[in-house]
PDB file of C-alpha atoms and ligand atoms in Angstrom:
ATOM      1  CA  UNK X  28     111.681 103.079  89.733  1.00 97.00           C
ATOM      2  CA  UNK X  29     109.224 100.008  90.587  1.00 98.00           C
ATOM      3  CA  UNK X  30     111.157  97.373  92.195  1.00 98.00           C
ATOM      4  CA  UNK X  31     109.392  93.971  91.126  1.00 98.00           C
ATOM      5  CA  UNK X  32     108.463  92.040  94.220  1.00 98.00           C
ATOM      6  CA  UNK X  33     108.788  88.937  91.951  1.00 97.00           C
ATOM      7  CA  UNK X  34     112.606  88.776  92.638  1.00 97.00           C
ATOM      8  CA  UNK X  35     112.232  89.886  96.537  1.00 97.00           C
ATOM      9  CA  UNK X  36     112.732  87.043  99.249  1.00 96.00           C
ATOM     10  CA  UNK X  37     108.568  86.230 100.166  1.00 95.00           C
ATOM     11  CA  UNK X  38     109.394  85.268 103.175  1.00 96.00           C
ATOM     12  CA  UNK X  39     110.784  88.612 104.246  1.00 96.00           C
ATOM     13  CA  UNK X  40     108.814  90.954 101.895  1.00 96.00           C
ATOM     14  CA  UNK X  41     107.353  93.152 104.787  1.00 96.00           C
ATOM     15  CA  UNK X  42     110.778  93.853 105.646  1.00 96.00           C
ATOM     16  CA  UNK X  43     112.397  94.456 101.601  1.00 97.00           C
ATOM     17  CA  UNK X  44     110.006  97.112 100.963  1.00 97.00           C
ATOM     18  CA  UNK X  45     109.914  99.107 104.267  1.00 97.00           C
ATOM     19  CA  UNK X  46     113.732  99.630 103.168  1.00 97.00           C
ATOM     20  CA  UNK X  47     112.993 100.611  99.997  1.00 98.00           C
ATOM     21  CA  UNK X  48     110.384 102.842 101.233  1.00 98.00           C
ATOM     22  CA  UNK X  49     112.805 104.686 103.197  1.00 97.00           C
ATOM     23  CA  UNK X  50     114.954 104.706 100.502  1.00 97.00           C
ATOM     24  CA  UNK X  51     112.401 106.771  98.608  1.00 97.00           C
ATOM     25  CA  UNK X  52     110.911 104.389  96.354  1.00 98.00           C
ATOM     26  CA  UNK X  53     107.185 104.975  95.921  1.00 98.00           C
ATOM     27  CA  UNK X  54     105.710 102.185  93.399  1.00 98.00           C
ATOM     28  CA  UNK X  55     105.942  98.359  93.659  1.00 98.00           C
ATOM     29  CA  UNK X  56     105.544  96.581  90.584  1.00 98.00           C
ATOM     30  CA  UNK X  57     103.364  93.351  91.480  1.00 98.00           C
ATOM     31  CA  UNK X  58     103.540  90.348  88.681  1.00 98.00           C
ATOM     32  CA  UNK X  59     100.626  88.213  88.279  1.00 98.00           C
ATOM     33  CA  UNK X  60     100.886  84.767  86.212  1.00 98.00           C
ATOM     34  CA  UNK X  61      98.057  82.392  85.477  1.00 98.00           C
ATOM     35  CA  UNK X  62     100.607  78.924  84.520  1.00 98.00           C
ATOM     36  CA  UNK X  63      98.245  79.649  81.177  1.00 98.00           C
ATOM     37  CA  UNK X  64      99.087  83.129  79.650  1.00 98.00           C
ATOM     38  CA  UNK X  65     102.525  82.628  80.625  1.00 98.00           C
ATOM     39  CA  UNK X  66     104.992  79.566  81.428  1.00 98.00           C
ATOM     40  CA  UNK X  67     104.906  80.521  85.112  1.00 98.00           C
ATOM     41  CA  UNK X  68     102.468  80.946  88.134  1.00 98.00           C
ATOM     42  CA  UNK X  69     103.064  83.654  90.784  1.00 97.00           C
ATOM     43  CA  UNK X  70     100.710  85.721  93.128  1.00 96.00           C
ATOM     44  CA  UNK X  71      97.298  86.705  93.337  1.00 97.00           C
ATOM     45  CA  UNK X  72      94.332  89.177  94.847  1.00 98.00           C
ATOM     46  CA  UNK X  73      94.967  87.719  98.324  1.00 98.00           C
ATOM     47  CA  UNK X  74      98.832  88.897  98.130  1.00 97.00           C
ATOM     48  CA  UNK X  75      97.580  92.412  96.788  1.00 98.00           C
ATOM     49  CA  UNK X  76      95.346  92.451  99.731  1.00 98.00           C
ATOM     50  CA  UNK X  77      98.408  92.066 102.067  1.00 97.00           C
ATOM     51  CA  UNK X  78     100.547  94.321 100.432  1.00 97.00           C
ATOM     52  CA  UNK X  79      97.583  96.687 100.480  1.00 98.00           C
ATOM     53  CA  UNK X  80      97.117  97.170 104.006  1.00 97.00           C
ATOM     54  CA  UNK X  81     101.039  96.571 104.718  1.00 96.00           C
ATOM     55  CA  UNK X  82     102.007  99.615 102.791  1.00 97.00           C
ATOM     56  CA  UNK X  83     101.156 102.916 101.429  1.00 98.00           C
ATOM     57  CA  UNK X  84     103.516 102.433  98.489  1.00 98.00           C
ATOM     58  CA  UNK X  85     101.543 102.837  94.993  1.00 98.00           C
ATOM     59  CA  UNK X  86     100.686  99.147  93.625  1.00 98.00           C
ATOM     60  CA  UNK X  87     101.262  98.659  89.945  1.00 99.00           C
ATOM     61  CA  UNK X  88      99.845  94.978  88.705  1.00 99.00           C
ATOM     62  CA  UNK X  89     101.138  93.016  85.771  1.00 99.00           C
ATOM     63  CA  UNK X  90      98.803  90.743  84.808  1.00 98.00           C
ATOM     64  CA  UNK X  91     100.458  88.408  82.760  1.00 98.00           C
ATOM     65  CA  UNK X  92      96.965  86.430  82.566  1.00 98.00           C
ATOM     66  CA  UNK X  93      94.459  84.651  80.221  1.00 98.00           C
ATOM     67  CA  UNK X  94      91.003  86.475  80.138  1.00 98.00           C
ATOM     68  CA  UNK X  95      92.125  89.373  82.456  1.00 98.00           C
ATOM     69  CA  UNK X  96      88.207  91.079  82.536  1.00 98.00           C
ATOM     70  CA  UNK X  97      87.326  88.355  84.366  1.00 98.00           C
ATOM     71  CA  UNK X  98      89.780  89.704  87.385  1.00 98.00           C
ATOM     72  CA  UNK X  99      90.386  93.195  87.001  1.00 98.00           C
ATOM     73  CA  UNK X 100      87.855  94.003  89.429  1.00 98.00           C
ATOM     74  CA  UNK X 101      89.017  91.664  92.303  1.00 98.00           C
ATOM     75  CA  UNK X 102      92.559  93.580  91.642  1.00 98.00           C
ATOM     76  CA  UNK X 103      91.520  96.866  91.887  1.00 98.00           C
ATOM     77  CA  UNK X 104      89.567  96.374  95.039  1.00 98.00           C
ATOM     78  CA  UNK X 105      91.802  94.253  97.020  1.00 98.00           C
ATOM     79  CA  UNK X 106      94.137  97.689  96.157  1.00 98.00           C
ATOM     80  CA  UNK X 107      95.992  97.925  93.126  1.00 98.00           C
ATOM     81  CA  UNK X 108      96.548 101.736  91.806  1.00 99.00           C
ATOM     82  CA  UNK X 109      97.884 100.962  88.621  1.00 99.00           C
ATOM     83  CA  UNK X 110      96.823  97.764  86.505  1.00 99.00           C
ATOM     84  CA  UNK X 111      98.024  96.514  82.944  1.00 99.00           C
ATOM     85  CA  UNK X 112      96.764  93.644  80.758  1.00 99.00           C
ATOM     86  CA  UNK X 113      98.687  92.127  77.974  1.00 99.00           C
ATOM     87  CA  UNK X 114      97.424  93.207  74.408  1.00 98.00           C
ATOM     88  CA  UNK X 115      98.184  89.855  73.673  1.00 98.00           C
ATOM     89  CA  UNK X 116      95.414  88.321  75.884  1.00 98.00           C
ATOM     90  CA  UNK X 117      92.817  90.848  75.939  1.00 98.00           C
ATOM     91  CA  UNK X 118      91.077  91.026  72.629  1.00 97.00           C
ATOM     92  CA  UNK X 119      88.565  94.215  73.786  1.00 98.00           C
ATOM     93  CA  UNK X 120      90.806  96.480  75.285  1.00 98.00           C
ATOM     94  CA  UNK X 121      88.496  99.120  75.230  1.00 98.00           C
ATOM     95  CA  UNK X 122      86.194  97.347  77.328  1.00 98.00           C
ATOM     96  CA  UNK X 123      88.815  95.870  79.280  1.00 98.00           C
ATOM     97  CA  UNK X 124      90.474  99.576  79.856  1.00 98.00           C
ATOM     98  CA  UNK X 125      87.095 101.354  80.701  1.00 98.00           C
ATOM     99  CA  UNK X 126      86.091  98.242  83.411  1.00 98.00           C
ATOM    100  CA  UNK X 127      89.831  98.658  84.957  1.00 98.00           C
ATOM    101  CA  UNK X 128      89.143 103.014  85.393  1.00 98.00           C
ATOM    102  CA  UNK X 129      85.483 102.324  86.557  1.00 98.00           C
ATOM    103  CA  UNK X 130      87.195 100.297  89.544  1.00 98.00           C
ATOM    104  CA  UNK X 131      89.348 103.235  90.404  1.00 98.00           C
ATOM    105  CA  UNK X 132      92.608 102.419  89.011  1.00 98.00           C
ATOM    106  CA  UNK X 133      94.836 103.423  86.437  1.00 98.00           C
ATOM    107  CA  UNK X 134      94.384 101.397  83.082  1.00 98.00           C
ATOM    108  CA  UNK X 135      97.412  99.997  81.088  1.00 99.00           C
ATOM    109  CA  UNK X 136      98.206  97.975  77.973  1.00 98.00           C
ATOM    110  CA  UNK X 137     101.786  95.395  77.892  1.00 99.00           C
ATOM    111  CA  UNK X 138     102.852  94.640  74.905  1.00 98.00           C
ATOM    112  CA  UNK X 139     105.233  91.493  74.574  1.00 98.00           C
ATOM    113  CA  UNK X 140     108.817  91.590  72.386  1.00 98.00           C
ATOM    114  CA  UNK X 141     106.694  90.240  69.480  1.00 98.00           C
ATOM    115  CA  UNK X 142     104.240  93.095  69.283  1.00 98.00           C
ATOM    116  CA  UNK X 143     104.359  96.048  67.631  1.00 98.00           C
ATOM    117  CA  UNK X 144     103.591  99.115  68.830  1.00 98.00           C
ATOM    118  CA  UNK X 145     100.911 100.005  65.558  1.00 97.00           C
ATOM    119  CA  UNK X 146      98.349  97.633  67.467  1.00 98.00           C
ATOM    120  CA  UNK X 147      97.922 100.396  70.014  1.00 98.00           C
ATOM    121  CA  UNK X 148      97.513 103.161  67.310  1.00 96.00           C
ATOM    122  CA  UNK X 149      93.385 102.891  68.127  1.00 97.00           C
ATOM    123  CA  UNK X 150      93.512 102.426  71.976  1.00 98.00           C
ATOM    124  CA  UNK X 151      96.641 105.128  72.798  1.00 98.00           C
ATOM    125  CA  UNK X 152      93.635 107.955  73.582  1.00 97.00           C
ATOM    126  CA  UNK X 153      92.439 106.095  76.087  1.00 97.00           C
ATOM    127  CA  UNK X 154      95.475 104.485  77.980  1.00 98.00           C
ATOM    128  CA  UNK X 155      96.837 105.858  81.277  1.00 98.00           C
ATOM    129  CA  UNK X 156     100.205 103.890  80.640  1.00 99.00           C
ATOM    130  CA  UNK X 157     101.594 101.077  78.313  1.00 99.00           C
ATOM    131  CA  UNK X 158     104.475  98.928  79.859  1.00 99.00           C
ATOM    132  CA  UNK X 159     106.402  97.932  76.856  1.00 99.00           C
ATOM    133  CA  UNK X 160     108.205  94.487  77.754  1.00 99.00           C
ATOM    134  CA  UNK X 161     111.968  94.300  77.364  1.00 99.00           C
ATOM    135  CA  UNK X 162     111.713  90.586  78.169  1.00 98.00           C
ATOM    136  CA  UNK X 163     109.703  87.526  77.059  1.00 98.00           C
ATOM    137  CA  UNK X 164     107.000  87.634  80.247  1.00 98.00           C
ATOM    138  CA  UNK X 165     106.989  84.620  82.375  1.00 98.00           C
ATOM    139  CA  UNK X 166     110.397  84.779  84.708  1.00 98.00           C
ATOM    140  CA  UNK X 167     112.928  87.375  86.531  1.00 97.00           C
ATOM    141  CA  UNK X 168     116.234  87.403  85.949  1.00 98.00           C
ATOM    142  CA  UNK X 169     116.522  87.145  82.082  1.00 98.00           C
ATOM    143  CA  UNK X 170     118.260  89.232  79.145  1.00 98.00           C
ATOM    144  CA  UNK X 171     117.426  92.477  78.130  1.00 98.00           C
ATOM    145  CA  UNK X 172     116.018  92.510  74.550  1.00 98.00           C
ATOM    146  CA  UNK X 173     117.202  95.959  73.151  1.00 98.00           C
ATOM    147  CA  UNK X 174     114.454  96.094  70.382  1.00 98.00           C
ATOM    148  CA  UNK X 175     112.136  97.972  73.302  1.00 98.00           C
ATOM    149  CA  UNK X 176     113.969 100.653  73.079  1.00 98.00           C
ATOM    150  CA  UNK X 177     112.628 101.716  69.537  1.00 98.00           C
ATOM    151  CA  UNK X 178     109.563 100.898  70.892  1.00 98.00           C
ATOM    152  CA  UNK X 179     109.568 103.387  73.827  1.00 98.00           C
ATOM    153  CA  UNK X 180     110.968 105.674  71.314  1.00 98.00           C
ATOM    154  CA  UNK X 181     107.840 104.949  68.527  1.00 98.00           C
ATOM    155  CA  UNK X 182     105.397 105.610  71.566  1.00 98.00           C
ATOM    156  CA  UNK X 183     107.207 108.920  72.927  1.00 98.00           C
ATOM    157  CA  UNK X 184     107.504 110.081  68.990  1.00 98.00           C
ATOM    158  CA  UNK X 185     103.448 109.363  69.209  1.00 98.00           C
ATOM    159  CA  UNK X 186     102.486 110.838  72.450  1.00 98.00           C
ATOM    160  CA  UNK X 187     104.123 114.083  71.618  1.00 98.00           C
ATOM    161  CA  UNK X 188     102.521 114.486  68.506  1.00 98.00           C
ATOM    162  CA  UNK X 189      99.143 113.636  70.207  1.00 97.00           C
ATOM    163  CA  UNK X 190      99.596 115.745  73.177  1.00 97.00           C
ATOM    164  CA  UNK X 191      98.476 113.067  74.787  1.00 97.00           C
ATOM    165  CA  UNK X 192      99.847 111.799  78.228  1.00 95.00           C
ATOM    166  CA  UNK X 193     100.011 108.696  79.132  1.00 98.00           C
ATOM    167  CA  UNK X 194     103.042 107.271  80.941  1.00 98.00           C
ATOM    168  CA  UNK X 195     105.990 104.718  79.458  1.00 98.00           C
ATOM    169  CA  UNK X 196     106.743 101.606  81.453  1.00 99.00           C
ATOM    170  CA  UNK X 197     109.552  98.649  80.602  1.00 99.00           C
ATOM    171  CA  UNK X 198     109.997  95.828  82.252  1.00 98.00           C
ATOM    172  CA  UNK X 199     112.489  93.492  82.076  1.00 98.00           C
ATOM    173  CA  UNK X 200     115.916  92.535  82.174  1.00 98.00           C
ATOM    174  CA  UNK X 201     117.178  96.431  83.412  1.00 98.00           C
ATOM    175  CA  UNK X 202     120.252  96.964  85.701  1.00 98.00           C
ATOM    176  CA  UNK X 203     122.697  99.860  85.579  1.00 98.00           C
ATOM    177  CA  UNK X 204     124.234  99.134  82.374  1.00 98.00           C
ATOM    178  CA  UNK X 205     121.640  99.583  80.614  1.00 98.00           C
ATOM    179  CA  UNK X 206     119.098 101.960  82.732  1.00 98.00           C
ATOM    180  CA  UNK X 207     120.230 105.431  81.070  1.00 98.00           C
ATOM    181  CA  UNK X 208     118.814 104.111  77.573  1.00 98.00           C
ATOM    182  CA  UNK X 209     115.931 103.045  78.518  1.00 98.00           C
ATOM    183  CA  UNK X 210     115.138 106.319  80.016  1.00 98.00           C
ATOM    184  CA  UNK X 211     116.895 108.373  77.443  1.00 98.00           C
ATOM    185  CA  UNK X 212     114.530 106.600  74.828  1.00 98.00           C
ATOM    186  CA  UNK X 213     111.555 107.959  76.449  1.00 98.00           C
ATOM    187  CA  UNK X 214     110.647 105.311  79.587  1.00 98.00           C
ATOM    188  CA  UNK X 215     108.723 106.976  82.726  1.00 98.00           C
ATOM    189  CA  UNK X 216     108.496 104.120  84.974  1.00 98.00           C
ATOM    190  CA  UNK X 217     111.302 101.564  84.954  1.00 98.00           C
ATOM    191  CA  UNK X 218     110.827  97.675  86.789  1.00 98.00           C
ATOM    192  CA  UNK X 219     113.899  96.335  87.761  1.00 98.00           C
ATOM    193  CA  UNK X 220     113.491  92.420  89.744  1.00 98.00           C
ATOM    194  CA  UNK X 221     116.990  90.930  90.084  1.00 98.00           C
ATOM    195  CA  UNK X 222     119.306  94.277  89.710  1.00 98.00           C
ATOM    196  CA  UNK X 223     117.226  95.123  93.046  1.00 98.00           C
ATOM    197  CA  UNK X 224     116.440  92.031  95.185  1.00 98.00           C
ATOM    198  CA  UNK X 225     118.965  89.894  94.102  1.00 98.00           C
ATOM    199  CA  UNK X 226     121.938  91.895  95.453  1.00 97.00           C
ATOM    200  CA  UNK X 227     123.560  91.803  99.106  1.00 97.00           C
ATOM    201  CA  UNK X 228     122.040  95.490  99.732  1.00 97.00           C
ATOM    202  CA  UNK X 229     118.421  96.009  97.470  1.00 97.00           C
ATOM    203  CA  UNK X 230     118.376  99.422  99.146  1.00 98.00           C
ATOM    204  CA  UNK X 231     121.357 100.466  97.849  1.00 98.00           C
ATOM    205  CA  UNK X 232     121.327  99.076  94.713  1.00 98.00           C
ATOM    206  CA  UNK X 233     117.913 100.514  94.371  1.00 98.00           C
ATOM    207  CA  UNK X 234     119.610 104.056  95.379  1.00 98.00           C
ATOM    208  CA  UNK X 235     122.456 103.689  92.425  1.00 98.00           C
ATOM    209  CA  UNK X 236     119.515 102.877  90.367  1.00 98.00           C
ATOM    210  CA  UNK X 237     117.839 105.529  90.882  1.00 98.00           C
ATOM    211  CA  UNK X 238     120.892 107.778  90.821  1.00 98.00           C
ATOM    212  CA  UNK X 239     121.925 106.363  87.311  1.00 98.00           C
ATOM    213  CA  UNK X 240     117.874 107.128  85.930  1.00 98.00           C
ATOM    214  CA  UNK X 241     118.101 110.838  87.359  1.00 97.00           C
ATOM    215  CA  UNK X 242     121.585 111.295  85.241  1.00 96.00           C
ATOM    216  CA  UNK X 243     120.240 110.460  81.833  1.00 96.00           C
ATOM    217  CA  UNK X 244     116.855 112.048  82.970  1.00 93.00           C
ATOM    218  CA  UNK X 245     118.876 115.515  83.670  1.00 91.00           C
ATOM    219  CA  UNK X 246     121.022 114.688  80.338  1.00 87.00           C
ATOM    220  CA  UNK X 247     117.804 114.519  78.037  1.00 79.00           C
ATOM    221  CA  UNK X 248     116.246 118.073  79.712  1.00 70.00           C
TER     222      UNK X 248
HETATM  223  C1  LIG R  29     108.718  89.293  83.695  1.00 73.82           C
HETATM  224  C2  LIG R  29     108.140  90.256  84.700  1.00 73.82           C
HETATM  225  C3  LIG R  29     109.128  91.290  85.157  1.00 73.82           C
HETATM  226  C4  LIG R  29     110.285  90.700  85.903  1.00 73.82           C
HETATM  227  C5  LIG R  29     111.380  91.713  86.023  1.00 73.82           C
HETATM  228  O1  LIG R  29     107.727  88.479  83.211  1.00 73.82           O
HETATM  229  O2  LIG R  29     107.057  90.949  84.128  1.00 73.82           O
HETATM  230  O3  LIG R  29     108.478  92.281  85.929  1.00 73.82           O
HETATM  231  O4  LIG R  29     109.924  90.252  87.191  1.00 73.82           O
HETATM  232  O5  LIG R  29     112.487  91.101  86.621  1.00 73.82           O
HETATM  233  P1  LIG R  29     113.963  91.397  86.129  1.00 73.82           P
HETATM  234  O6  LIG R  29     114.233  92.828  86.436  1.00 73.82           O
HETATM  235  O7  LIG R  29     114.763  90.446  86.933  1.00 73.82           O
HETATM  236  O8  LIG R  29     114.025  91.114  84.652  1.00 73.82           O
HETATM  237 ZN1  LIG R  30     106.261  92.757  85.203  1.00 73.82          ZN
END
């Protein structure tokens, strides 16, 4: 589970994740927008810098950005352990993938609702993770589009065949009615914003979260 800080209350973020830290979560899921990439602007390096020397929690940065080699860098320094860039804005991935490892964190592709999976086919060896969206990037809080689950499914069928090992993100629009398929079509990492933070208890509700992935996680095994 990576709780999106997106939906958190900013003013009171210190506080939101030290309870979900002791409520065992481990990985914060940090969403960048540019206003240009995207229909929305959000946070930047100086907020990953914060978070960075607030927490020990794992760091995992969405940029939903235009030209994202021209930041990865600043990202990974000011702290991020896990960064992705949308397939959909970064025409040399390979580059773009090799710059983000060089820096010393873990490399990752999104793909939006509109993208198939086959435009990875080339790039998969090389990936740490791929965050397939299950939501139009830009906002929190909207509907999940079931057509990423066949996606997570088309990239699990792929990695096994492969042997290859990178991990399966999806973000977007996930809550408990619909957490066990996501993980039961093949997702490693799931980012939930709203089903979290905008609840009277995000500890809790991060807890029954959890509880409902470990269920279908146990069910699949
Ligand atoms: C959407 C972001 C998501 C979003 C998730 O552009 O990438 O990470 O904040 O929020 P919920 O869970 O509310 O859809
Ligand atoms: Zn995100």
């Amino acid at each position: 589970m990576a709780p999106s800080i997106l939906a958190a209350d900013f003013a009171r973020l210190g506080e939101q994740i030290q309870s979900l830290k002791a409520a065992g979560c481990q990985l914060l899921h940090v969403d960048v927008m540019d206003g240009h990439f995207v229909p929305n602007i959000t946070i930047g390096v100086p907020v990953v810098r914060s978070l960075r020397q607030a927490t020990d929690l794992g760091l995992d940065c969405h940029l939903m950005i235009a030209e994202p080699d021209r930041y990865v860098e600043a990202f990974a320094e000011a702290g991020a352990d896990m960064i992705s860039v949308h397939q959909e804005a970064a025409p040399h991935l390979d580059r773009t993938l090799a710059a983000i490892r060089a820096a010393g964190a873990q490399a990752g592709v999104a793909l939006n609702p509109a993208t198939p999976v086959e435009t990875l086919s080339e790039i998969l060896p090389q990936v740490d993770f791929v965050l397939v969206m299950s939501v139009n990037p830009g906002f929190s809080g909207q509907k999940f589009l079931p057509g990423a689950l066949g996606k997570l499914r088309r990239l699990a069928e792929w990695r096994a065949a492969h042997r290859a090992h990178f991990q399966l993100e999806v973000d977007g629009g996930i809550g408990v009615e619909n957490i066990a398929g996501v993980v039961r079509a093949g997702a490693d990492i799931i980012v939930a914003g709203t089903s979290i933070f905008h609840t009277p208890s995000p500890r809790e509700s991060f807890e029954k979260l959890r509880r409902a992935a470990s269920l279908a996680t146990a069910e699949k095994v």
